[in-house]
mmCIF file of C-alpha atoms and ligand atoms in Angstrom:
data_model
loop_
_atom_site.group_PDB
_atom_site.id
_atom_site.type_symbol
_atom_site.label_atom_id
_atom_site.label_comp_id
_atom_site.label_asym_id
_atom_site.label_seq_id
_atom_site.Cartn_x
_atom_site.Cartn_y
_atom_site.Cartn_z
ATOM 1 C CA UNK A 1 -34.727 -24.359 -5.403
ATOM 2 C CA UNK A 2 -35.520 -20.938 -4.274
ATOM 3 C CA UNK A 3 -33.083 -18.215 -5.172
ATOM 4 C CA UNK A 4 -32.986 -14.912 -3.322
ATOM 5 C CA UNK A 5 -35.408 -12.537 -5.513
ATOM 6 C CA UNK A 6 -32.318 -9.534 -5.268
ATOM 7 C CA UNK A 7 -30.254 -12.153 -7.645
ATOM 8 C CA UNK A 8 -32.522 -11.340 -10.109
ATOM 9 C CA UNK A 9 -32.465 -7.861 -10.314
ATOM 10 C CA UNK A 10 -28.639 -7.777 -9.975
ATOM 11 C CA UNK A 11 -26.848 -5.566 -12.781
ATOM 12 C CA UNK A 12 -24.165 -8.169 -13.902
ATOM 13 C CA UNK A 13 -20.961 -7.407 -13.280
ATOM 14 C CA UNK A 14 -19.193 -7.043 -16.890
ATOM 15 C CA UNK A 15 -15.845 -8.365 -17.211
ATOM 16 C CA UNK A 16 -13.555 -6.602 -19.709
ATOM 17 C CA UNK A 17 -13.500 -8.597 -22.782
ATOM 18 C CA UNK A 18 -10.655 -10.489 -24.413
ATOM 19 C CA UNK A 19 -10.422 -10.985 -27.791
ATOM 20 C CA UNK A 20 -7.539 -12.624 -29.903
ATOM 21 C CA UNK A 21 -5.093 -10.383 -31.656
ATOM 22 C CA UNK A 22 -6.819 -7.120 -30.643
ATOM 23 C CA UNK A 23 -5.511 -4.780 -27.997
ATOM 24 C CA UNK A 24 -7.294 -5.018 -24.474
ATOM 25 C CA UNK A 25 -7.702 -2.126 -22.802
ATOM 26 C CA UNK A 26 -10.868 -2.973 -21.105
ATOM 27 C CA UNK A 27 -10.124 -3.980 -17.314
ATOM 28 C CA UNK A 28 -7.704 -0.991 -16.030
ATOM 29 C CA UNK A 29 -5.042 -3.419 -15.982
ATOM 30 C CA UNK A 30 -1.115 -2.461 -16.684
ATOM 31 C CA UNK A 31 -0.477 -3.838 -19.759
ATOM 32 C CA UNK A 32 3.781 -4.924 -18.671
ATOM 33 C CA UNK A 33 4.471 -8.483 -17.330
ATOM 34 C CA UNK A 34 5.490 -9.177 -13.863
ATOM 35 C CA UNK A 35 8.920 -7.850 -12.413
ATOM 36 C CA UNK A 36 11.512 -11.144 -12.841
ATOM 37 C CA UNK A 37 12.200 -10.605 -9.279
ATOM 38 C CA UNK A 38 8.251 -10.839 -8.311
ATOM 39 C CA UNK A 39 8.142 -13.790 -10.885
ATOM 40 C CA UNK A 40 10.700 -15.682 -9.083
ATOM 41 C CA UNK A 41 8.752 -15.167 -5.462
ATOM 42 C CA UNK A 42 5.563 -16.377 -7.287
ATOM 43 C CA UNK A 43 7.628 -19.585 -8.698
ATOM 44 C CA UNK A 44 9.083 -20.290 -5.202
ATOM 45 C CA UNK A 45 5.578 -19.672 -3.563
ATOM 46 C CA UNK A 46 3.883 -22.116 -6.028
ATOM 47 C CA UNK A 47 6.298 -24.549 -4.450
ATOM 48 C CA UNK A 48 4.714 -24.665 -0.779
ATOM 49 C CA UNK A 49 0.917 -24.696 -2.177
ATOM 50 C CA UNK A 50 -0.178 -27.997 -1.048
ATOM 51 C CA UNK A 51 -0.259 -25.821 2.468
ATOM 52 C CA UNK A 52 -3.373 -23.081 2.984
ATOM 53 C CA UNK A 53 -1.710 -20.176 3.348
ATOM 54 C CA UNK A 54 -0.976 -17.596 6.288
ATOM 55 C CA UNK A 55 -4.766 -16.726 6.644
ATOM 56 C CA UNK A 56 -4.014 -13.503 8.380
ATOM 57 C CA UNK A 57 -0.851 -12.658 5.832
ATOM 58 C CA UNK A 58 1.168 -11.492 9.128
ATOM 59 C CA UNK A 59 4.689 -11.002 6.838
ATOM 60 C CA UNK A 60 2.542 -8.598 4.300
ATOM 61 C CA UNK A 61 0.865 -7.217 7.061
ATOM 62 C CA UNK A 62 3.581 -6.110 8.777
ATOM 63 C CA UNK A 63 5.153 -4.474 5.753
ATOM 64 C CA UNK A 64 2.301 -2.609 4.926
ATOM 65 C CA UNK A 65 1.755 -0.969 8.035
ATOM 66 C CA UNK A 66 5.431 -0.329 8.157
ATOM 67 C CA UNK A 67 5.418 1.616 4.884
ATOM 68 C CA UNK A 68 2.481 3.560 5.432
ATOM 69 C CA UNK A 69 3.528 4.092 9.373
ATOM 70 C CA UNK A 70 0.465 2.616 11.611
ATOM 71 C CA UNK A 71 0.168 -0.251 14.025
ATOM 72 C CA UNK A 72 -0.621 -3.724 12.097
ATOM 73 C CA UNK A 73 -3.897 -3.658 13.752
ATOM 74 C CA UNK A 74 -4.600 -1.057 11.793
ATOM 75 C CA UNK A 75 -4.310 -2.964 8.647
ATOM 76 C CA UNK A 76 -5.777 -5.738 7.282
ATOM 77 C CA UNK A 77 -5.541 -7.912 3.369
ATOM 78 C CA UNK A 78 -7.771 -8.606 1.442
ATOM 79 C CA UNK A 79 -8.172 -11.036 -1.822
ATOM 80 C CA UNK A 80 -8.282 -8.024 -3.372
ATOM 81 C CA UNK A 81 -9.164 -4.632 -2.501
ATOM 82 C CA UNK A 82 -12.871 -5.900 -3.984
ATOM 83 C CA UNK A 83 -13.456 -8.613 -1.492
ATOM 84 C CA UNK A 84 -12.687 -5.393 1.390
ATOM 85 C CA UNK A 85 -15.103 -3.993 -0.136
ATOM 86 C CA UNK A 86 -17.490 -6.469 0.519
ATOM 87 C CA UNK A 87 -16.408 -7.517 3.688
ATOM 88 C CA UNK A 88 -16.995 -4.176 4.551
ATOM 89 C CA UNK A 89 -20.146 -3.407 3.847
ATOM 90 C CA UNK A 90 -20.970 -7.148 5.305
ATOM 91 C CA UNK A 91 -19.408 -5.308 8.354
ATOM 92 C CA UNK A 92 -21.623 -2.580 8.746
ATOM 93 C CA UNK A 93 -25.061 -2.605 7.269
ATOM 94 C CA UNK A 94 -27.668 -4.728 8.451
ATOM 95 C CA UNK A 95 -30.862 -5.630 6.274
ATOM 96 C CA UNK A 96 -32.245 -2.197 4.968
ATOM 97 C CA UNK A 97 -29.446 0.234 6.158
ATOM 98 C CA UNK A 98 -28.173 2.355 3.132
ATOM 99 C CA UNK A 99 -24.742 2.329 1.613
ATOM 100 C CA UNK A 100 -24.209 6.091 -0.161
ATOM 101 C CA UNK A 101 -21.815 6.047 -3.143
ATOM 102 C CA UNK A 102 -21.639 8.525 -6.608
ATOM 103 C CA UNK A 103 -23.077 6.975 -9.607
ATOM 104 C CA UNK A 104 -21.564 6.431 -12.261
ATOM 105 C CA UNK A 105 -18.705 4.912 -10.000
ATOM 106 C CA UNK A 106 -17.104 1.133 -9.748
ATOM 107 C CA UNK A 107 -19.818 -1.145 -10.849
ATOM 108 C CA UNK A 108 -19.209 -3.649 -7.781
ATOM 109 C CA UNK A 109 -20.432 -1.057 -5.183
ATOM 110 C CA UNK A 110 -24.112 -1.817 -6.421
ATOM 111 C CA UNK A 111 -23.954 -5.360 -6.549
ATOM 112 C CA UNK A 112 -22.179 -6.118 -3.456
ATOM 113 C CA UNK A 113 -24.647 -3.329 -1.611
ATOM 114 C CA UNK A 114 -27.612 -5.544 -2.966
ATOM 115 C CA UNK A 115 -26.496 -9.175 -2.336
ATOM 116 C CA UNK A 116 -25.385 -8.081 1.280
ATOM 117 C CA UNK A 117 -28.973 -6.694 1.773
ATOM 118 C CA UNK A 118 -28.471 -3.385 2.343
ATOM 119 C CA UNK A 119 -30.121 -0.497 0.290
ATOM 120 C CA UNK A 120 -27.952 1.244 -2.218
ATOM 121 C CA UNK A 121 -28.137 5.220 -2.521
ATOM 122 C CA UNK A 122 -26.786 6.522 -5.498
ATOM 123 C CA UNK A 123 -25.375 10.504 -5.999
ATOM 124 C CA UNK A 124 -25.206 11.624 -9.255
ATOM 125 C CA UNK A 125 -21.820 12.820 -10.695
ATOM 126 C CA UNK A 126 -21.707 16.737 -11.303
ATOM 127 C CA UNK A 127 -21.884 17.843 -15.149
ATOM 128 C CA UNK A 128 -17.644 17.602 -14.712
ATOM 129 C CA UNK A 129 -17.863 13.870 -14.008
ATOM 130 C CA UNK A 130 -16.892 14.377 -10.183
ATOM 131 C CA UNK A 131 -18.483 13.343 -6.984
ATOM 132 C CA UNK A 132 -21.005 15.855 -5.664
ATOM 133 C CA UNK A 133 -19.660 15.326 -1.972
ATOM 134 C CA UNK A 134 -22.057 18.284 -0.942
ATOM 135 C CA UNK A 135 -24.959 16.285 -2.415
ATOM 136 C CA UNK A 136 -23.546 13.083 -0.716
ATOM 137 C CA UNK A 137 -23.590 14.372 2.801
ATOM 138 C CA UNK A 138 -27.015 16.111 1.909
ATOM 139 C CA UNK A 139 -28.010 12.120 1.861
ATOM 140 C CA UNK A 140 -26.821 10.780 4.338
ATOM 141 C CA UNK A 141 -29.410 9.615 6.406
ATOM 142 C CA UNK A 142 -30.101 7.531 9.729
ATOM 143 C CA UNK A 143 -29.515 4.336 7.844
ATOM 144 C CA UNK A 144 -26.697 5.362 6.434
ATOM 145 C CA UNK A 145 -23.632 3.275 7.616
ATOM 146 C CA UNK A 146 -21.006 3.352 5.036
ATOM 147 C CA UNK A 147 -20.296 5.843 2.240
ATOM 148 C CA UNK A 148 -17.678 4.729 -0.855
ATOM 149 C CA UNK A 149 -15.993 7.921 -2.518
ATOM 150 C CA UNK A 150 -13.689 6.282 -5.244
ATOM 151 C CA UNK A 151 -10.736 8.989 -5.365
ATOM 152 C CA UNK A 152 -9.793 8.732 -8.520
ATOM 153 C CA UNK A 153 -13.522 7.573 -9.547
ATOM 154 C CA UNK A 154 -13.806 4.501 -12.069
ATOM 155 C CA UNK A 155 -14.717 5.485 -14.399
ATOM 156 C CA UNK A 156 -14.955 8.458 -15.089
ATOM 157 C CA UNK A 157 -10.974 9.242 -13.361
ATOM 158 C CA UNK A 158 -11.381 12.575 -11.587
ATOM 159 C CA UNK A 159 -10.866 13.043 -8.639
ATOM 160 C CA UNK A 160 -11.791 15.198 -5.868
ATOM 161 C CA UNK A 161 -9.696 17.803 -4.036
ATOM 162 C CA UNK A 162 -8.183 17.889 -0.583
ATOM 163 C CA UNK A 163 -10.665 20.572 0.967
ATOM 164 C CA UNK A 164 -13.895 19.209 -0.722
ATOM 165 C CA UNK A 165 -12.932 15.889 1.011
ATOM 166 C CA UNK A 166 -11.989 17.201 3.965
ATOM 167 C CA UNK A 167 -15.505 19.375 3.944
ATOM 168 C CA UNK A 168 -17.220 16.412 3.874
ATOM 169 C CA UNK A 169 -15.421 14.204 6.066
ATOM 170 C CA UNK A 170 -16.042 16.314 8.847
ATOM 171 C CA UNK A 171 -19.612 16.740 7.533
ATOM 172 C CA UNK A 172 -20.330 12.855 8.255
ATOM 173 C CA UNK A 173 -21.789 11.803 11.332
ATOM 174 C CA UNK A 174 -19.106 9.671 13.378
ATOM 175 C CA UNK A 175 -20.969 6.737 13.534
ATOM 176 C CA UNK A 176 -20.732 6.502 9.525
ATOM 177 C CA UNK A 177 -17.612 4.439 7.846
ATOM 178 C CA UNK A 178 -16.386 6.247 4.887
ATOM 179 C CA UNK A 179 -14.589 4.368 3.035
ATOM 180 C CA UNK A 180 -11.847 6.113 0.393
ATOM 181 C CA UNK A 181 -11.443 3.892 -2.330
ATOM 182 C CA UNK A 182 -7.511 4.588 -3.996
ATOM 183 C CA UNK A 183 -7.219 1.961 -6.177
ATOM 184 C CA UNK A 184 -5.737 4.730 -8.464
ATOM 185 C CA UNK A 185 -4.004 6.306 -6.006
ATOM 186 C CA UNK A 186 -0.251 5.574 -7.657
ATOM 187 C CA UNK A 187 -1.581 7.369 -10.763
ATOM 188 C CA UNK A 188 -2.417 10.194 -9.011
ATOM 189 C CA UNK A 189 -0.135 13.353 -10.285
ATOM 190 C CA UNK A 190 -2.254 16.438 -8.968
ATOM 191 C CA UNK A 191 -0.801 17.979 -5.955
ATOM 192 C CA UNK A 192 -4.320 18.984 -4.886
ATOM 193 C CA UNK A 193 -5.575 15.404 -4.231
ATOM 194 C CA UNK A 194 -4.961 14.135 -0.932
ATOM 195 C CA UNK A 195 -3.681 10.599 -0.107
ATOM 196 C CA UNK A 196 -6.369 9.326 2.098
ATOM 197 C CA UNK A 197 -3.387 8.102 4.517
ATOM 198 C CA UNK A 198 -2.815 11.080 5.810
ATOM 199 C CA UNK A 199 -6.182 12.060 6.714
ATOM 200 C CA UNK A 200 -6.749 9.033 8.581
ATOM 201 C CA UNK A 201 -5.207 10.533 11.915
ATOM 202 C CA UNK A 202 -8.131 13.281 12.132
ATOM 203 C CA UNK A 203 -10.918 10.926 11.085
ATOM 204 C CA UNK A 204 -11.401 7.617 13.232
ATOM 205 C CA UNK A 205 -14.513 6.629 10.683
ATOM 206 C CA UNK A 206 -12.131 6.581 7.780
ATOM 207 C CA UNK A 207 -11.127 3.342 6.179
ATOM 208 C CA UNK A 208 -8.906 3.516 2.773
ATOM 209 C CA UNK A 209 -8.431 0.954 0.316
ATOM 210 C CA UNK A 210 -5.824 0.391 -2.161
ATOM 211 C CA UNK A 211 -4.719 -2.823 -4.249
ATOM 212 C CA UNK A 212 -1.807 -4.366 -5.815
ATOM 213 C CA UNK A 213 -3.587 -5.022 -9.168
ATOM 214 C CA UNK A 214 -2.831 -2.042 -10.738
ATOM 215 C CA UNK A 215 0.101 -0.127 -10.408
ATOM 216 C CA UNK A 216 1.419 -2.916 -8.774
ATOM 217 C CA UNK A 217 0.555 -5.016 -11.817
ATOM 218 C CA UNK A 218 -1.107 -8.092 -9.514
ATOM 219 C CA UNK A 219 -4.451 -8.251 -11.128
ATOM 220 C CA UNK A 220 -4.242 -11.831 -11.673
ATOM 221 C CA UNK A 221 -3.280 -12.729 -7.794
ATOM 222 C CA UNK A 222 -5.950 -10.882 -6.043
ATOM 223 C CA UNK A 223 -4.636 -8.923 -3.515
ATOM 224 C CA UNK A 224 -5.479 -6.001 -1.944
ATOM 225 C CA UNK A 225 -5.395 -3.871 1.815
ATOM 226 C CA UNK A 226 -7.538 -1.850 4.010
ATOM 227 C CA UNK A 227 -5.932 0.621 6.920
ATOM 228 C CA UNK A 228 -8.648 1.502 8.664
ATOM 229 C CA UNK A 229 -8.326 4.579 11.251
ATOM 230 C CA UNK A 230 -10.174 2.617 13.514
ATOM 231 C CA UNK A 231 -8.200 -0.742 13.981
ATOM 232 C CA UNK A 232 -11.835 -2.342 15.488
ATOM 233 C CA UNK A 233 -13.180 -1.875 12.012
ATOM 234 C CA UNK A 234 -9.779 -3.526 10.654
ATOM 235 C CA UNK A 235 -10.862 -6.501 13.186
ATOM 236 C CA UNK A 236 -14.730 -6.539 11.625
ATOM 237 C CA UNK A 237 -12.725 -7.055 8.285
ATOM 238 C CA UNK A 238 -10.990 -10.480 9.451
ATOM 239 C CA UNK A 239 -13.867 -11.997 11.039
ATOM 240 C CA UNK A 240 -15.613 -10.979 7.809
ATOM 241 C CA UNK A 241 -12.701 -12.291 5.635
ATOM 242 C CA UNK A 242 -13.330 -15.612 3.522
ATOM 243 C CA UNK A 243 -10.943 -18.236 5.544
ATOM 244 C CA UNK A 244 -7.614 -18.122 3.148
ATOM 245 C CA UNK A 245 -8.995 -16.006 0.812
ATOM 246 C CA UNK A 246 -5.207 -14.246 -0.048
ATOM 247 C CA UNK A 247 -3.130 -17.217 -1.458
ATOM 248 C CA UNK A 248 0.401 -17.914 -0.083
ATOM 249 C CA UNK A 249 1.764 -16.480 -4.013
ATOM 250 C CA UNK A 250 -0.115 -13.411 -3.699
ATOM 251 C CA UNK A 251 1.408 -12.866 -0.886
ATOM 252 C CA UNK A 252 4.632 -13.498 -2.149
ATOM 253 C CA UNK A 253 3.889 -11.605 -4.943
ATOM 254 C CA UNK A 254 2.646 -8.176 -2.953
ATOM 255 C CA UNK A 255 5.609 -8.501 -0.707
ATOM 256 C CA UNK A 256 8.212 -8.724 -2.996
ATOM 257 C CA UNK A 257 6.568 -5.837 -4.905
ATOM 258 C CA UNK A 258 7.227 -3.707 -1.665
ATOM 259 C CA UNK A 259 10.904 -4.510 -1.945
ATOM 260 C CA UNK A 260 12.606 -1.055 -2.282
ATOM 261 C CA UNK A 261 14.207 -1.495 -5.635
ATOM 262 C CA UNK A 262 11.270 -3.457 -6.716
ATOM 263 C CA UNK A 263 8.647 -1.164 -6.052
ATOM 264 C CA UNK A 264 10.817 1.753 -7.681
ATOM 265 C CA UNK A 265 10.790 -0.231 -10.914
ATOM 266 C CA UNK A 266 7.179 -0.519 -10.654
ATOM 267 C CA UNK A 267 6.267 3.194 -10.117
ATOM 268 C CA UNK A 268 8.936 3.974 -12.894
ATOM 269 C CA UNK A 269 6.135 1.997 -14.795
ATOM 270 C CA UNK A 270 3.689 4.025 -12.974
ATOM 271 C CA UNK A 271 5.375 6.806 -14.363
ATOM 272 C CA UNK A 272 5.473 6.286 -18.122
ATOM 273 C CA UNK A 273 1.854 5.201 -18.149
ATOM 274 C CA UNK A 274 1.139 8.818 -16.570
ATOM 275 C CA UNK A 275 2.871 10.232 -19.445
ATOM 276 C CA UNK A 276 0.707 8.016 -22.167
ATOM 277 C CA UNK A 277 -2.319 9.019 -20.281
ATOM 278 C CA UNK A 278 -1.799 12.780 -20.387
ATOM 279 C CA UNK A 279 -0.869 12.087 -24.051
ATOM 280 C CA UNK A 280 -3.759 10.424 -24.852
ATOM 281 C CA UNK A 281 -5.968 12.870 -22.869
ATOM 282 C CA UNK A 282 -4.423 15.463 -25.279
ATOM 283 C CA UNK A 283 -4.691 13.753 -28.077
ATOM 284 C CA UNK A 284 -8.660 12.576 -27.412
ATOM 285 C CA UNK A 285 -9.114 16.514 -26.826
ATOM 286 C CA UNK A 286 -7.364 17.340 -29.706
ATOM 287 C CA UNK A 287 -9.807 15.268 -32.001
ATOM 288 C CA UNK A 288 -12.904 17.039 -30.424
ATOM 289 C CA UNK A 289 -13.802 14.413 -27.834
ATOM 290 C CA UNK A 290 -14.859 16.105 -24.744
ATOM 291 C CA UNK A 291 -12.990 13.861 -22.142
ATOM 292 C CA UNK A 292 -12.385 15.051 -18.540
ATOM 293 C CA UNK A 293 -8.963 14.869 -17.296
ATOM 294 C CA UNK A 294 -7.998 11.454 -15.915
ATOM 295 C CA UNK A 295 -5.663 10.903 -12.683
ATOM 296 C CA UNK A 296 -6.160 7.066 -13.098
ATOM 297 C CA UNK A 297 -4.892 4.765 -15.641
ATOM 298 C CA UNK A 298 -7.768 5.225 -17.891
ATOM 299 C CA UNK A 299 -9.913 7.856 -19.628
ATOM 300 C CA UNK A 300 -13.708 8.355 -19.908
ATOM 301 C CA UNK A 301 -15.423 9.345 -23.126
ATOM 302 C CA UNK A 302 -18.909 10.908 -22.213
ATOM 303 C CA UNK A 303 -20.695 9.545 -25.642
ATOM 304 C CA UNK A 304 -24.160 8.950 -24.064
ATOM 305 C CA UNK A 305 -26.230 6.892 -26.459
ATOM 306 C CA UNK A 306 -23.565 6.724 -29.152
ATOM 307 C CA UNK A 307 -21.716 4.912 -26.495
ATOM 308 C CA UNK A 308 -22.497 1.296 -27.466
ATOM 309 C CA UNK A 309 -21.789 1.412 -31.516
ATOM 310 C CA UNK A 310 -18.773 3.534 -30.701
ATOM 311 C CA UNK A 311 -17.039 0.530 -28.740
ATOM 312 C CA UNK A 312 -17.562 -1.826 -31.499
ATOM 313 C CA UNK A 313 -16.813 0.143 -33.878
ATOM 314 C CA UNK A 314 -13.205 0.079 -31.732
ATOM 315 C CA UNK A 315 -13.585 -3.278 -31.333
ATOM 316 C CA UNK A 316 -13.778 -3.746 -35.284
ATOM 317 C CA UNK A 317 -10.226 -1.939 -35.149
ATOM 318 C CA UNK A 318 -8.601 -4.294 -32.458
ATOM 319 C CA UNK A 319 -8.884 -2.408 -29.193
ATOM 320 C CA UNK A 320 -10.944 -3.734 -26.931
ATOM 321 C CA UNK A 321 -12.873 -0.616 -24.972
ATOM 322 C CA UNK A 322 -15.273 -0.769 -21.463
ATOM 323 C CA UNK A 323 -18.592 0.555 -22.680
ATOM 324 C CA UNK A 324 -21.212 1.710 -20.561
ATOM 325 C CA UNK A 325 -24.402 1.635 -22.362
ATOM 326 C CA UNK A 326 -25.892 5.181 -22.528
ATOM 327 C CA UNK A 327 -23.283 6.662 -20.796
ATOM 328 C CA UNK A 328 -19.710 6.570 -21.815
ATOM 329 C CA UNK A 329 -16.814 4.648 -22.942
ATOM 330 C CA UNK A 330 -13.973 3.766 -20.377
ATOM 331 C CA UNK A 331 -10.480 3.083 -21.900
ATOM 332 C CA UNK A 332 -7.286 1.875 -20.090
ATOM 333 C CA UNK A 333 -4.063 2.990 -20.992
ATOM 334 C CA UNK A 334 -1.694 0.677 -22.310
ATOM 335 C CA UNK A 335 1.733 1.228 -24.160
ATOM 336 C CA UNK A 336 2.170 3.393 -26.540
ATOM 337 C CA UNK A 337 1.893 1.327 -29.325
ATOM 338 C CA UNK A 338 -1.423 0.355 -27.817
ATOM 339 C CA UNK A 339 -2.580 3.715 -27.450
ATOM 340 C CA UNK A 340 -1.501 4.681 -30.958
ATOM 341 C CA UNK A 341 -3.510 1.973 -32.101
ATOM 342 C CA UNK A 342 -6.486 3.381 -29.953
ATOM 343 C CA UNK A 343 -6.070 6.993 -30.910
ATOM 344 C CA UNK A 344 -6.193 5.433 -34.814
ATOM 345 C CA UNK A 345 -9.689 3.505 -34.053
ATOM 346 C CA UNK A 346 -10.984 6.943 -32.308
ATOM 347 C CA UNK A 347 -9.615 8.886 -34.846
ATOM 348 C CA UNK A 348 -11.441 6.872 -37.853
ATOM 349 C CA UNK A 349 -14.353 6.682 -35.514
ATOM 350 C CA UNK A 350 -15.056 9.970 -35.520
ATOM 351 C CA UNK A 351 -14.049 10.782 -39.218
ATOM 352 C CA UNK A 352 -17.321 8.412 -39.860
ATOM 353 C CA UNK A 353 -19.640 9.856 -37.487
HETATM 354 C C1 LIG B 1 -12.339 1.745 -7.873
HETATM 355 C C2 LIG B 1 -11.930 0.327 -7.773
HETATM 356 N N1 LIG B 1 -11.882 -0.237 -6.577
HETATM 357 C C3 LIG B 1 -11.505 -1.506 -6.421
HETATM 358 C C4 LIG B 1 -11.173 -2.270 -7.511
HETATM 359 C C5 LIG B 1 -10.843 -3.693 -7.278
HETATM 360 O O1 LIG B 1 -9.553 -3.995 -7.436
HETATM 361 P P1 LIG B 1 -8.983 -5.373 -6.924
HETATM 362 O O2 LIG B 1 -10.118 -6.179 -6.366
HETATM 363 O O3 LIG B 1 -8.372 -6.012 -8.106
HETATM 364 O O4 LIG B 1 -8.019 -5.002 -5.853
HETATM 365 C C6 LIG B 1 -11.210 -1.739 -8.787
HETATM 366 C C7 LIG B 1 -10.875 -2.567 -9.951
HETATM 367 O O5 LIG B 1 -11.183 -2.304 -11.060
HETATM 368 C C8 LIG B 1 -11.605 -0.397 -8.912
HETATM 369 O O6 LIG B 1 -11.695 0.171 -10.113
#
């Protein structure tokens, strides 16, 4: 057997760890249960699963492009907003063209970049954690044919404002897809960040992606949708699709979460965790830990090298951190009896150090 030589030098994707009786907060997940209502859909879903499911998930389709107000061809689901991602880039880089994205940004942009075969072109962050969209377009070059700007960025969770993005929107050649990743979007509270929806009118290389696994609380189901200003690049993303990759229950699931009264319940939930994560932002300051303000549903300690013993040192307390060797420590925000229990562990933590 012959493997392709990239496997080898892939970084591994790290799954957040789970580990019994301590508190996860490692995967940017919401830590409350399903909506009954959603629960019910998913039990009367499971009940029709001995059929494949609606491979181009017309009903969800439909009621996504009605809420965000474009043609369906516009839109397209994905098994989750990940898999768009890599249908995308299977979409528009050949063999050696580049794919631009900040680093340190969502760890799957690098490894789908390199098993698709494309070249990946990493920005650094500026010293405030944020995407240097000047340096970005400064990169862009003739093989560039896709740039990711993750708005909130994971993991760091700043986010850039309306005019730097629209600066460098218009600073893109046409013939490059960027692609405005808002998996965060819902926790988004600062007027000055734009919803990528509403700049998709002025630019027809624009694609934006969002997901139901986090403020819709979906993780587990795997679904996720593109609108792409462009609807041929929402076609490239079916023929690039995995053939029933979006199960008939997380279909279900995503539409009944777009139920009026449903979806206000949810971004009630949206809501409180906003008010944790400004507490615990506070709270991290407070203690002397020099954390950027978040608009996700996480927050990013900078700890560089002390990064790794820091975790487990959490991890000794119960709370299950992200760690990113020699760079920083991501944390998701769960309840508040979760987050107490965090803001203990990084209280003790630094008390030792
Ligand atoms: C920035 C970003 N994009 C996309 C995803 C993927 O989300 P999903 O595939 O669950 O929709 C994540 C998940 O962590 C993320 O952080």
């Amino acid at each position: 057997m012959k493997l392709r030589p990239v496997l080898a030098e892939l970084p591994s994707y790290v799954p957040g760890r789970t580990v019994p009786g301590a508190v996860k907060l490692a995967s940017n997940e919401t830590p409350y249960p399903p909506l009954p209502h959603v629960l019910d859909r998913i039990a009367a879903a499971a009940a029709d699963v001995n059929r494949y499911p609606d491979n181009g998930s017309v009903a969800l389709t439909e009621a996504i492009a009605a809420k965000v107000g474009v043609p369906v061809q516009q839109v397209r689901v994905g098994c989750g907003s990940v898999s768009l991602c890599t249908q995308l880039v299977q979409s528009v880089a050949d063999a050696d063209d580049e794919v631009l994205y900040a680093w340190r940004s969502f760890e799957a942009y690098p490894i789908i970049t390199a098993v698709s075969g494309a070249s990946s072109i990493q920005v650094p962050l500026d010293p405030d954690h944020v995407h240097d969209l000047d340096a970005m377009a400064a990169s862009i070059t003739g093989k560039t044919r896709l740039v990711f700007v993750c708005n909130p960025n994971n993991p760091s969770g700043t986010a850039v404002g309306r005019d730097a993005l629209v600066r460098f929107l218009r600073a893109v050649p046409a013939d490059v897809v960027v692609a405005l990743d808002e998996a965060y979007r819902e926790f988004v509270t600062d007027p000055d960040v734009a919803d990528g929806l509403s700049l998709l009118a002025d630019f027809p290389n624009l694609i934006v992606l969002r997901t139901f696994s986090k403020a819709y609380g979906l993780a587990g189901l795997r679904v996720g949708y593109a609108v792409a200003a462009d609807p041929a690049l929402a076609e490239a993303l079916r023929q690039t699709q995995v053939p029933f990759a979006v199960t008939t229950v997380a279909q279900a699931a995503a539409l009944a979460s777009l139920e009026p009264e449903a979806e206000q319940q949810l971004l009630a939930r949206v809501a409180d965790l906003v008010v944790e994560r400004d507490r615990v932002h506070a709270a991290l300051l407070e203690l002397g830990y020099p954390v950027p303000a978040s608009q996700a549903n996480f927050v990013w300690l900078p700890l560089g090298d002390a990064t790794v013993e820091w975790a487990a040192g959490c991890e000794q307390r119960g709370v299950i951190v992200r760690a990113f060797a020699g760079s920083g420590a991501r944390v998701t925000i769960g309840t508040p009896a979760e987050n107490d229990r965090f803001l203990a562990a990084a209280a003790e933590l630094l008390a030792r150090a």
